[in-house]
Amino acid sequence: MHRLSDSNTWPDQYGDILYRHAYFRLRDAMQAEEMVQETFLAALKSSDRFAGKSSEKTWLIGILKHKIVDHIRKAVRERPHEDEHIIFDPLEQESFDGRGHWQIDVKQWTHPDASLEQQQFWQTLEACVARLPQRLATLFILREIDNLDSETICQEMALSSTNNLWTMLSRMRMRLRQCLDQQWFGKLGH
Amino acid sequence: MITCKQATQLISEKLDRDLGLWQRLSLKFHLFLCRYCRKYARQLDFLRSVCTQLDQHIECNDQHSLSPESKQKLKAAIKNES
């Protein structure tokens, strides 16, 4: 039988960590706090199922992530959405001319790997994700962070075809690339 | 020959699925000739590799933290339940 630590210490031990994950995924402080609370309460209820295979922290993060995917699924059902990113994308208009050639300069990123050592780089990337339109940000999390397969993502996000998914993923990446280019690599100065 | 706009779409799709033979060849040929799209492809590969590490870094971002009051609230909620 694996034992969990005293649950009264959880808010101090894991509160911030869980909150940061939740905030990154939901981009709403109130909702993020609620998710942290729900996670702790769910963990209390199922504490007998903690197998000790992972650390307590990993276990709690796992519960949080499940809760958030449930939350996203509900939000998608309740709030009908239009994927305007599929029909018209201003960044794409700006990037290519009428014949589909680049009309912006795609600059080389110098020593991109060196950036990984800097905490600021990660904060910039996080900020770039936060700037994505809501649907594309959700897509980013399901695909790039949670590594879900395309079929599952289409279901969770109520996308009618995988072609729409490929288009939205491409636009999401184009935006992230541009944001990092402007907010990080373009500012490094060389 | 495919356009840069079409090439960027395939560069992205390649990260999510296996391209068909014809798509693979068209992309290869395009990348051979177009250094802008080559750079774009390298940058998307880089993005993919950093994203797998992003989750760990989120935890360390002390720009976002719970307030002391929120932590008190959480403690109260836990006490109530246990």
PDB file of N, CA and C in Angstrom, chain A residues 19-78:
ATOM      1  N   TYR A  19      -1.357  24.904 -10.593  1.00  0.00           N
ATOM      2  CA  TYR A  19      -1.962  26.151 -11.076  1.00  0.00           C
ATOM      3  C   TYR A  19      -1.315  26.587 -12.385  1.00  0.00           C
ATOM      4  N   ARG A  20      -0.005  26.478 -12.500  1.00  0.00           N
ATOM      5  CA  ARG A  20       0.696  26.906 -13.729  1.00  0.00           C
ATOM      6  C   ARG A  20       0.282  26.048 -14.926  1.00  0.00           C
ATOM      7  N   HIS A  21       0.166  24.756 -14.694  1.00  0.00           N
ATOM      8  CA  HIS A  21      -0.313  23.889 -15.778  1.00  0.00           C
ATOM      9  C   HIS A  21      -1.734  24.294 -16.187  1.00  0.00           C
ATOM     10  N   ALA A  22      -2.584  24.484 -15.168  1.00  0.00           N
ATOM     11  CA  ALA A  22      -3.990  24.791 -15.449  1.00  0.00           C
ATOM     12  C   ALA A  22      -4.110  26.150 -16.134  1.00  0.00           C
ATOM     13  N   TYR A  23      -3.349  27.108 -15.668  1.00  0.00           N
ATOM     14  CA  TYR A  23      -3.430  28.453 -16.236  1.00  0.00           C
ATOM     15  C   TYR A  23      -2.957  28.447 -17.691  1.00  0.00           C
ATOM     16  N   PHE A  24      -1.905  27.713 -17.956  1.00  0.00           N
ATOM     17  CA  PHE A  24      -1.387  27.617 -19.320  1.00  0.00           C
ATOM     18  C   PHE A  24      -2.450  27.037 -20.250  1.00  0.00           C
ATOM     19  N   ARG A  25      -3.182  26.072 -19.759  1.00  0.00           N
ATOM     20  CA  ARG A  25      -4.163  25.391 -20.602  1.00  0.00           C
ATOM     21  C   ARG A  25      -5.477  26.149 -20.718  1.00  0.00           C
ATOM     22  N   LEU A  26      -5.844  26.862 -19.673  1.00  0.00           N
ATOM     23  CA  LEU A  26      -7.169  27.502 -19.684  1.00  0.00           C
ATOM     24  C   LEU A  26      -7.111  29.013 -19.896  1.00  0.00           C
ATOM     25  N   ARG A  27      -5.977  29.602 -19.563  1.00  0.00           N
ATOM     26  CA  ARG A  27      -5.789  31.051 -19.695  1.00  0.00           C
ATOM     27  C   ARG A  27      -6.857  31.844 -18.953  1.00  0.00           C
ATOM     28  N   ASP A  28      -7.224  31.347 -17.806  1.00  0.00           N
ATOM     29  CA  ASP A  28      -8.206  32.036 -16.995  1.00  0.00           C
ATOM     30  C   ASP A  28      -7.881  31.709 -15.544  1.00  0.00           C
ATOM     31  N   ALA A  29      -7.534  32.740 -14.759  1.00  0.00           N
ATOM     32  CA  ALA A  29      -7.050  32.529 -13.401  1.00  0.00           C
ATOM     33  C   ALA A  29      -8.096  31.828 -12.522  1.00  0.00           C
ATOM     34  N   MET A  30      -9.347  32.297 -12.627  1.00  0.00           N
ATOM     35  CA  MET A  30     -10.408  31.716 -11.799  1.00  0.00           C
ATOM     36  C   MET A  30     -10.629  30.237 -12.104  1.00  0.00           C
ATOM     37  N   GLN A  31     -10.782  29.963 -13.404  1.00  0.00           N
ATOM     38  CA  GLN A  31     -10.994  28.574 -13.812  1.00  0.00           C
ATOM     39  C   GLN A  31      -9.814  27.701 -13.416  1.00  0.00           C
ATOM     40  N   ALA A  32      -8.609  28.272 -13.555  1.00  0.00           N
ATOM     41  CA  ALA A  32      -7.411  27.503 -13.222  1.00  0.00           C
ATOM     42  C   ALA A  32      -7.426  27.138 -11.738  1.00  0.00           C
ATOM     43  N   GLU A  33      -7.788  28.092 -10.892  1.00  0.00           N
ATOM     44  CA  GLU A  33      -7.864  27.818  -9.457  1.00  0.00           C
ATOM     45  C   GLU A  33      -8.895  26.747  -9.142  1.00  0.00           C
ATOM     46  N   GLU A  34     -10.027  26.850  -9.811  1.00  0.00           N
ATOM     47  CA  GLU A  34     -11.071  25.836  -9.589  1.00  0.00           C
ATOM     48  C   GLU A  34     -10.574  24.444  -9.955  1.00  0.00           C
ATOM     49  N   MET A  35      -9.823  24.375 -11.049  1.00  0.00           N
ATOM     50  CA  MET A  35      -9.299  23.083 -11.499  1.00  0.00           C
ATOM     51  C   MET A  35      -8.339  22.497 -10.469  1.00  0.00           C
ATOM     52  N   VAL A  36      -7.529  23.375  -9.866  1.00  0.00           N
ATOM     53  CA  VAL A  36      -6.584  22.904  -8.853  1.00  0.00           C
ATOM     54  C   VAL A  36      -7.366  22.316  -7.677  1.00  0.00           C
ATOM     55  N   GLN A  37      -8.399  23.041  -7.269  1.00  0.00           N
ATOM     56  CA  GLN A  37      -9.206  22.546  -6.147  1.00  0.00           C
ATOM     57  C   GLN A  37      -9.869  21.209  -6.498  1.00  0.00           C
ATOM     58  N   GLU A  38     -10.468  21.146  -7.677  1.00  0.00           N
ATOM     59  CA  GLU A  38     -11.117  19.895  -8.095  1.00  0.00           C
ATOM     60  C   GLU A  38     -10.127  18.737  -8.130  1.00  0.00           C
ATOM     61  N   THR A  39      -8.908  19.057  -8.555  1.00  0.00           N
ATOM     62  CA  THR A  39      -7.871  18.018  -8.618  1.00  0.00           C
ATOM     63  C   THR A  39      -7.571  17.469  -7.231  1.00  0.00           C
ATOM     64  N   PHE A  40      -7.376  18.372  -6.280  1.00  0.00           N
ATOM     65  CA  PHE A  40      -7.082  17.928  -4.916  1.00  0.00           C
ATOM     66  C   PHE A  40      -8.228  17.082  -4.356  1.00  0.00           C
ATOM     67  N   LEU A  41      -9.447  17.537  -4.592  1.00  0.00           N
ATOM     68  CA  LEU A  41     -10.594  16.802  -4.039  1.00  0.00           C
ATOM     69  C   LEU A  41     -10.737  15.431  -4.694  1.00  0.00           C
ATOM     70  N   ALA A  42     -10.522  15.395  -6.013  1.00  0.00           N
ATOM     71  CA  ALA A  42     -10.585  14.103  -6.716  1.00  0.00           C
ATOM     72  C   ALA A  42      -9.484  13.177  -6.220  1.00  0.00           C
ATOM     73  N   ALA A  43      -8.320  13.749  -5.954  1.00  0.00           N
ATOM     74  CA  ALA A  43      -7.189  12.942  -5.474  1.00  0.00           C
ATOM     75  C   ALA A  43      -7.500  12.353  -4.100  1.00  0.00           C
ATOM     76  N   LEU A  44      -8.144  13.155  -3.240  1.00  0.00           N
ATOM     77  CA  LEU A  44      -8.520  12.655  -1.910  1.00  0.00           C
ATOM     78  C   LEU A  44      -9.433  11.443  -2.033  1.00  0.00           C
ATOM     79  N   LYS A  45     -10.409  11.579  -2.933  1.00  0.00           N
ATOM     80  CA  LYS A  45     -11.408  10.517  -3.100  1.00  0.00           C
ATOM     81  C   LYS A  45     -10.785   9.229  -3.619  1.00  0.00           C
ATOM     82  N   SER A  46      -9.812   9.385  -4.494  1.00  0.00           N
ATOM     83  CA  SER A  46      -9.263   8.177  -5.115  1.00  0.00           C
ATOM     84  C   SER A  46      -7.871   7.868  -4.598  1.00  0.00           C
ATOM     85  N   SER A  47      -7.574   8.341  -3.389  1.00  0.00           N
ATOM     86  CA  SER A  47      -6.211   8.162  -2.864  1.00  0.00           C
ATOM     87  C   SER A  47      -5.843   6.683  -2.755  1.00  0.00           C
ATOM     88  N   ASP A  48      -6.863   5.822  -2.582  1.00  0.00           N
ATOM     89  CA  ASP A  48      -6.559   4.382  -2.466  1.00  0.00           C
ATOM     90  C   ASP A  48      -6.112   3.806  -3.814  1.00  0.00           C
ATOM     91  N   ARG A  49      -6.341   4.581  -4.876  1.00  0.00           N
ATOM     92  CA  ARG A  49      -5.929   4.078  -6.188  1.00  0.00           C
ATOM     93  C   ARG A  49      -4.530   4.550  -6.580  1.00  0.00           C
ATOM     94  N   PHE A  50      -3.923   5.330  -5.693  1.00  0.00           N
ATOM     95  CA  PHE A  50      -2.556   5.775  -5.979  1.00  0.00           C
ATOM     96  C   PHE A  50      -1.631   4.585  -5.842  1.00  0.00           C
ATOM     97  N   ALA A  51      -1.033   4.176  -6.972  1.00  0.00           N
ATOM     98  CA  ALA A  51      -0.276   2.924  -6.967  1.00  0.00           C
ATOM     99  C   ALA A  51       1.192   3.129  -6.633  1.00  0.00           C
ATOM    100  N   GLY A  52       1.586   4.386  -6.546  1.00  0.00           N
ATOM    101  CA  GLY A  52       2.988   4.644  -6.245  1.00  0.00           C
ATOM    102  C   GLY A  52       3.909   4.353  -7.407  1.00  0.00           C
ATOM    103  N   LYS A  53       3.305   4.130  -8.594  1.00  0.00           N
ATOM    104  CA  LYS A  53       4.130   3.869  -9.773  1.00  0.00           C
ATOM    105  C   LYS A  53       4.796   5.153 -10.239  1.00  0.00           C
ATOM    106  N   SER A  54       4.090   6.248 -10.056  1.00  0.00           N
ATOM    107  CA  SER A  54       4.677   7.537 -10.395  1.00  0.00           C
ATOM    108  C   SER A  54       4.775   8.340  -9.103  1.00  0.00           C
ATOM    109  N   SER A  55       5.431   9.468  -9.176  1.00  0.00           N
ATOM    110  CA  SER A  55       5.514  10.284  -7.978  1.00  0.00           C
ATOM    111  C   SER A  55       4.140  10.903  -7.721  1.00  0.00           C
ATOM    112  N   GLU A  56       3.966  11.355  -6.506  1.00  0.00           N
ATOM    113  CA  GLU A  56       2.716  11.997  -6.118  1.00  0.00           C
ATOM    114  C   GLU A  56       2.428  13.187  -7.035  1.00  0.00           C
ATOM    115  N   LYS A  57       3.475  13.936  -7.345  1.00  0.00           N
ATOM    116  CA  LYS A  57       3.318  15.115  -8.200  1.00  0.00           C
ATOM    117  C   LYS A  57       2.802  14.720  -9.587  1.00  0.00           C
ATOM    118  N   THR A  58       3.449  13.718 -10.184  1.00  0.00           N
ATOM    119  CA  THR A  58       3.029  13.270 -11.517  1.00  0.00           C
ATOM    120  C   THR A  58       1.588  12.769 -11.494  1.00  0.00           C
ATOM    121  N   TRP A  59       1.257  12.091 -10.413  1.00  0.00           N
ATOM    122  CA  TRP A  59      -0.105  11.563 -10.268  1.00  0.00           C
ATOM    123  C   TRP A  59      -1.115  12.713 -10.245  1.00  0.00           C
ATOM    124  N   LEU A  60      -0.821  13.733  -9.454  1.00  0.00           N
ATOM    125  CA  LEU A  60      -1.733  14.882  -9.365  1.00  0.00           C
ATOM    126  C   LEU A  60      -1.843  15.613 -10.710  1.00  0.00           C
ATOM    127  N   ILE A  61      -0.714  15.777 -11.395  1.00  0.00           N
ATOM    128  CA  ILE A  61      -0.748  16.452 -12.701  1.00  0.00           C
ATOM    129  C   ILE A  61      -1.600  15.649 -13.676  1.00  0.00           C
ATOM    130  N   GLY A  62      -1.491  14.322 -13.598  1.00  0.00           N
ATOM    131  CA  GLY A  62      -2.299  13.461 -14.460  1.00  0.00           C
ATOM    132  C   GLY A  62      -3.792  13.688 -14.234  1.00  0.00           C
ATOM    133  N   ILE A  63      -4.176  13.771 -12.962  1.00  0.00           N
ATOM    134  CA  ILE A  63      -5.594  14.012 -12.641  1.00  0.00           C
ATOM    135  C   ILE A  63      -6.023  15.371 -13.203  1.00  0.00           C
ATOM    136  N   LEU A  64      -5.180  16.372 -13.005  1.00  0.00           N
ATOM    137  CA  LEU A  64      -5.487  17.726 -13.490  1.00  0.00           C
ATOM    138  C   LEU A  64      -5.697  17.729 -15.006  1.00  0.00           C
ATOM    139  N   LYS A  65      -4.812  17.051 -15.719  1.00  0.00           N
ATOM    140  CA  LYS A  65      -4.900  17.066 -17.182  1.00  0.00           C
ATOM    141  C   LYS A  65      -6.182  16.399 -17.664  1.00  0.00           C
ATOM    142  N   HIS A  66      -6.563  15.310 -16.995  1.00  0.00           N
ATOM    143  CA  HIS A  66      -7.830  14.658 -17.354  1.00  0.00           C
ATOM    144  C   HIS A  66      -9.002  15.602 -17.147  1.00  0.00           C
ATOM    145  N   LYS A  67      -8.963  16.284 -16.015  1.00  0.00           N
ATOM    146  CA  LYS A  67     -10.049  17.217 -15.692  1.00  0.00           C
ATOM    147  C   LYS A  67     -10.126  18.315 -16.754  1.00  0.00           C
ATOM    148  N   ILE A  68      -8.975  18.767 -17.206  1.00  0.00           N
ATOM    149  CA  ILE A  68      -8.984  19.866 -18.175  1.00  0.00           C
ATOM    150  C   ILE A  68      -9.493  19.401 -19.532  1.00  0.00           C
ATOM    151  N   VAL A  69      -9.106  18.201 -19.945  1.00  0.00           N
ATOM    152  CA  VAL A  69      -9.633  17.693 -21.219  1.00  0.00           C
ATOM    153  C   VAL A  69     -11.162  17.556 -21.137  1.00  0.00           C
ATOM    154  N   ASP A  70     -11.655  17.078 -19.987  1.00  0.00           N
ATOM    155  CA  ASP A  70     -13.120  17.009 -19.790  1.00  0.00           C
ATOM    156  C   ASP A  70     -13.738  18.395 -19.921  1.00  0.00           C
ATOM    157  N   HIS A  71     -13.052  19.343 -19.309  1.00  0.00           N
ATOM    158  CA  HIS A  71     -13.537  20.723 -19.322  1.00  0.00           C
ATOM    159  C   HIS A  71     -13.598  21.266 -20.756  1.00  0.00           C
ATOM    160  N   ILE A  72     -12.547  21.001 -21.521  1.00  0.00           N
ATOM    161  CA  ILE A  72     -12.495  21.455 -22.918  1.00  0.00           C
ATOM    162  C   ILE A  72     -13.629  20.814 -23.706  1.00  0.00           C
ATOM    163  N   ARG A  73     -13.833  19.520 -23.500  1.00  0.00           N
ATOM    164  CA  ARG A  73     -14.869  18.798 -24.226  1.00  0.00           C
ATOM    165  C   ARG A  73     -16.234  19.429 -23.961  1.00  0.00           C
ATOM    166  N   LYS A  74     -16.489  19.722 -22.680  1.00  0.00           N
ATOM    167  CA  LYS A  74     -17.766  20.354 -22.320  1.00  0.00           C
ATOM    168  C   LYS A  74     -17.890  21.717 -22.971  1.00  0.00           C
ATOM    169  N   ALA A  75     -16.824  22.496 -22.904  1.00  0.00           N
ATOM    170  CA  ALA A  75     -16.866  23.853 -23.464  1.00  0.00           C
ATOM    171  C   ALA A  75     -17.153  23.805 -24.963  1.00  0.00           C
ATOM    172  N   VAL A  76     -16.552  22.816 -25.651  1.00  0.00           N
ATOM    173  CA  VAL A  76     -16.766  22.687 -27.096  1.00  0.00           C
ATOM    174  C   VAL A  76     -18.241  22.379 -27.391  1.00  0.00           C
ATOM    175  N   ARG A  77     -18.830  21.504 -26.554  1.00  0.00           N
ATOM    176  CA  ARG A  77     -20.236  21.132 -26.760  1.00  0.00           C
ATOM    177  C   ARG A  77     -21.161  22.311 -26.510  1.00  0.00           C
ATOM    178  N   GLU A  78     -20.843  23.083 -25.461  1.00  0.00           N
ATOM    179  CA  GLU A  78     -21.749  24.152 -25.044  1.00  0.00           C
ATOM    180  C   GLU A  78     -21.662  25.383 -25.918  1.00  0.00           C
TER     181      GLU A  78
END
